[in-house]
Amino acid sequence: MINIYPSKDPEKLAVLNECVQDIHTNIEPELFKKYDKKEMIELFNEIIKDENTFIFIVAYQEIDVGYIILSRVHYPETNFRKAYESLYIEQISINQEYQKLGIGKELINKAKQVATSLGINRIELDYWSKNRNAGQFFESQGFNPYNVKMCFTQ
């Protein structure tokens, strides 16, 4: 029923990106551009070239309904922090009509599998605080806030 497979297809990813781009545009219209398929294809063409990026598309009943983009990130030691690696969830998107079917949980499980295969024990992500559904979902999957970013605008 749910099939997750690796992808390097920028056109598929661009099409699947539309719903999450629309969410961001609605949440923060001053920051996010409206969806543009051509621009998204160009962006994904660049993303797929990175050897530390892992992209998976999820199909539900043989229909592509979402994706996850993962990046292996190395944080070097600084005077303040020890060096560490994490698997960063750059993007996760599931078409709205396919949400609440366990698909997001399966994508998070895929991220956990990738992290384990890379010997990484930390998975990080961020989301827009106005996207309360995303926050609730990530917390339900065991993610906890650890660094809060704030903004002041006039």
Coordinates of C-alpha atoms in Angstrom, one line a residue:
M1 CA 0.0 0.0 0.0
I2 CA 2.8 2.5 1.0
N3 CA 6.0 2.3 -1.1
I4 CA 9.0 4.5 -0.5
Y5 CA 11.6 4.6 -3.2
P6 CA 14.7 6.7 -3.9
S7 CA 14.4 9.3 -6.6
K8 CA 16.5 11.7 -8.6
D9 CA 13.6 12.9 -10.8
P10 CA 13.5 16.7 -10.6
E11 CA 10.1 16.9 -12.4
K12 CA 8.3 14.5 -10.1
L13 CA 9.8 16.3 -7.1
A14 CA 8.8 19.7 -8.5
V15 CA 5.2 18.5 -9.0
L16 CA 5.0 17.0 -5.4
N17 CA 6.5 20.2 -4.0
E18 CA 3.5 22.4 -5.0
C19 CA 1.4 21.6 -1.9
V20 CA 4.1 22.3 0.6
Q21 CA 5.1 25.5 -1.2
D22 CA 1.5 26.6 -1.1
I23 CA 1.4 26.0 2.6
H24 CA 4.5 28.1 3.2
T25 CA 3.2 30.9 0.9
N26 CA -0.1 31.0 2.9
I27 CA 1.7 31.0 6.2
E28 CA 4.4 33.6 5.3
P29 CA 3.5 35.4 2.1
E30 CA 6.1 38.1 2.7
L31 CA 8.9 35.5 2.7
F32 CA 7.8 32.7 0.3
K33 CA 7.3 32.9 -3.5
K34 CA 4.3 31.4 -5.2
Y35 CA 4.9 27.9 -6.6
D36 CA 6.7 27.9 -10.0
K37 CA 7.2 24.5 -11.5
K38 CA 10.0 25.6 -13.8
E39 CA 11.9 27.1 -10.9
M40 CA 11.3 24.0 -8.7
I41 CA 12.7 21.7 -11.5
E42 CA 15.8 23.9 -11.6
L43 CA 16.2 23.8 -7.8
F44 CA 15.7 20.0 -7.6
N45 CA 18.2 19.5 -10.5
E46 CA 20.8 21.1 -8.2
I47 CA 19.7 19.3 -5.0
I48 CA 20.0 15.9 -6.6
K49 CA 23.7 16.5 -7.4
D50 CA 24.7 16.6 -3.7
E51 CA 26.2 13.3 -2.7
N52 CA 25.1 14.0 1.0
T53 CA 21.5 14.4 0.0
F54 CA 19.0 11.5 0.0
I55 CA 15.6 11.9 -1.6
F56 CA 12.7 9.5 -1.4
I57 CA 9.3 9.6 -3.0
V58 CA 6.4 7.9 -1.3
A59 CA 3.6 6.2 -3.3
Y60 CA 0.3 5.3 -1.8
Q61 CA -1.7 2.7 -3.8
E62 CA 0.8 3.3 -6.7
I63 CA 0.2 7.1 -6.8
D64 CA 3.1 9.4 -5.9
V65 CA 1.8 11.5 -3.0
G66 CA 4.9 13.0 -1.3
Y67 CA 8.6 13.0 -0.6
I68 CA 11.3 13.5 1.9
I69 CA 14.7 15.2 1.4
L70 CA 17.5 14.2 3.8
S71 CA 20.9 15.8 4.1
R72 CA 23.9 14.4 6.0
V73 CA 25.4 17.4 7.8
H74 CA 28.7 17.6 9.6
Y75 CA 29.0 20.3 12.3
P76 CA 32.7 21.0 13.0
E77 CA 34.0 21.6 16.5
T78 CA 34.0 25.2 17.6
N79 CA 35.1 26.9 20.8
F80 CA 31.5 26.4 22.1
R81 CA 30.4 23.1 20.7
K82 CA 31.7 19.6 20.0
A83 CA 31.7 18.3 16.5
Y84 CA 28.8 16.1 15.5
E85 CA 26.9 14.8 12.5
S86 CA 23.2 14.8 11.9
L87 CA 20.7 13.7 9.3
Y88 CA 18.7 16.8 8.5
I89 CA 15.2 16.6 7.2
E90 CA 15.3 19.4 4.6
Q91 CA 11.8 18.9 3.3
I92 CA 8.9 16.5 3.9
S93 CA 5.7 16.8 2.0
I94 CA 2.6 14.8 1.6
N95 CA -0.3 15.9 -0.5
Q96 CA -3.1 17.0 1.8
E97 CA -5.7 14.4 0.7
Y98 CA -3.2 11.7 1.7
Q99 CA -2.3 12.9 5.1
K100 CA -3.4 11.1 8.3
L101 CA -2.9 7.7 6.6
G102 CA 0.4 6.8 8.2
I103 CA 2.5 8.0 5.3
G104 CA 4.4 10.7 7.2
K105 CA 5.2 8.1 9.9
E106 CA 6.7 5.9 7.2
L107 CA 8.8 8.7 5.8
I108 CA 10.1 9.5 9.3
N109 CA 10.9 5.8 9.7
K110 CA 12.8 5.9 6.4
A111 CA 14.8 8.9 7.8
K112 CA 15.6 6.8 10.9
Q113 CA 16.8 3.9 8.7
V114 CA 19.0 6.2 6.6
A115 CA 20.5 7.7 9.8
T116 CA 21.2 4.2 11.2
S117 CA 22.8 3.1 8.0
L118 CA 25.1 6.2 8.1
G119 CA 26.0 5.7 11.7
I120 CA 24.2 8.9 12.7
N121 CA 22.2 9.0 15.9
R122 CA 20.7 12.5 15.6
I123 CA 17.9 13.6 13.2
E124 CA 17.1 17.3 13.0
L125 CA 14.5 19.4 11.3
D126 CA 12.8 22.7 11.5
Y127 CA 9.3 23.9 10.6
W128 CA 7.4 27.2 10.6
S129 CA 5.8 27.7 14.0
K130 CA 2.5 28.8 12.3
N131 CA 2.3 25.3 10.8
R132 CA 0.9 23.8 14.0
N133 CA -0.1 20.6 12.2
A134 CA 3.6 20.0 11.3
G135 CA 4.7 20.7 14.9
Q136 CA 2.2 18.3 16.3
F137 CA 3.1 15.6 13.8
F138 CA 6.8 15.9 14.5
E139 CA 6.3 15.8 18.2
S140 CA 4.1 12.7 17.8
Q141 CA 7.1 11.1 16.1
G142 CA 9.4 11.7 19.0
F143 CA 11.0 15.0 17.9
N144 CA 11.6 17.6 20.7
P145 CA 12.3 21.3 20.4
Y146 CA 16.0 22.1 21.3
N147 CA 16.7 25.5 19.7
V148 CA 14.1 28.2 19.3
K149 CA 14.5 30.8 16.5
M150 CA 12.7 34.1 17.0
C151 CA 12.1 37.1 14.9
F152 CA 11.2 40.8 15.4
T153 CA 9.9 42.8 12.4
Q154 CA 8.7 46.3 12.3

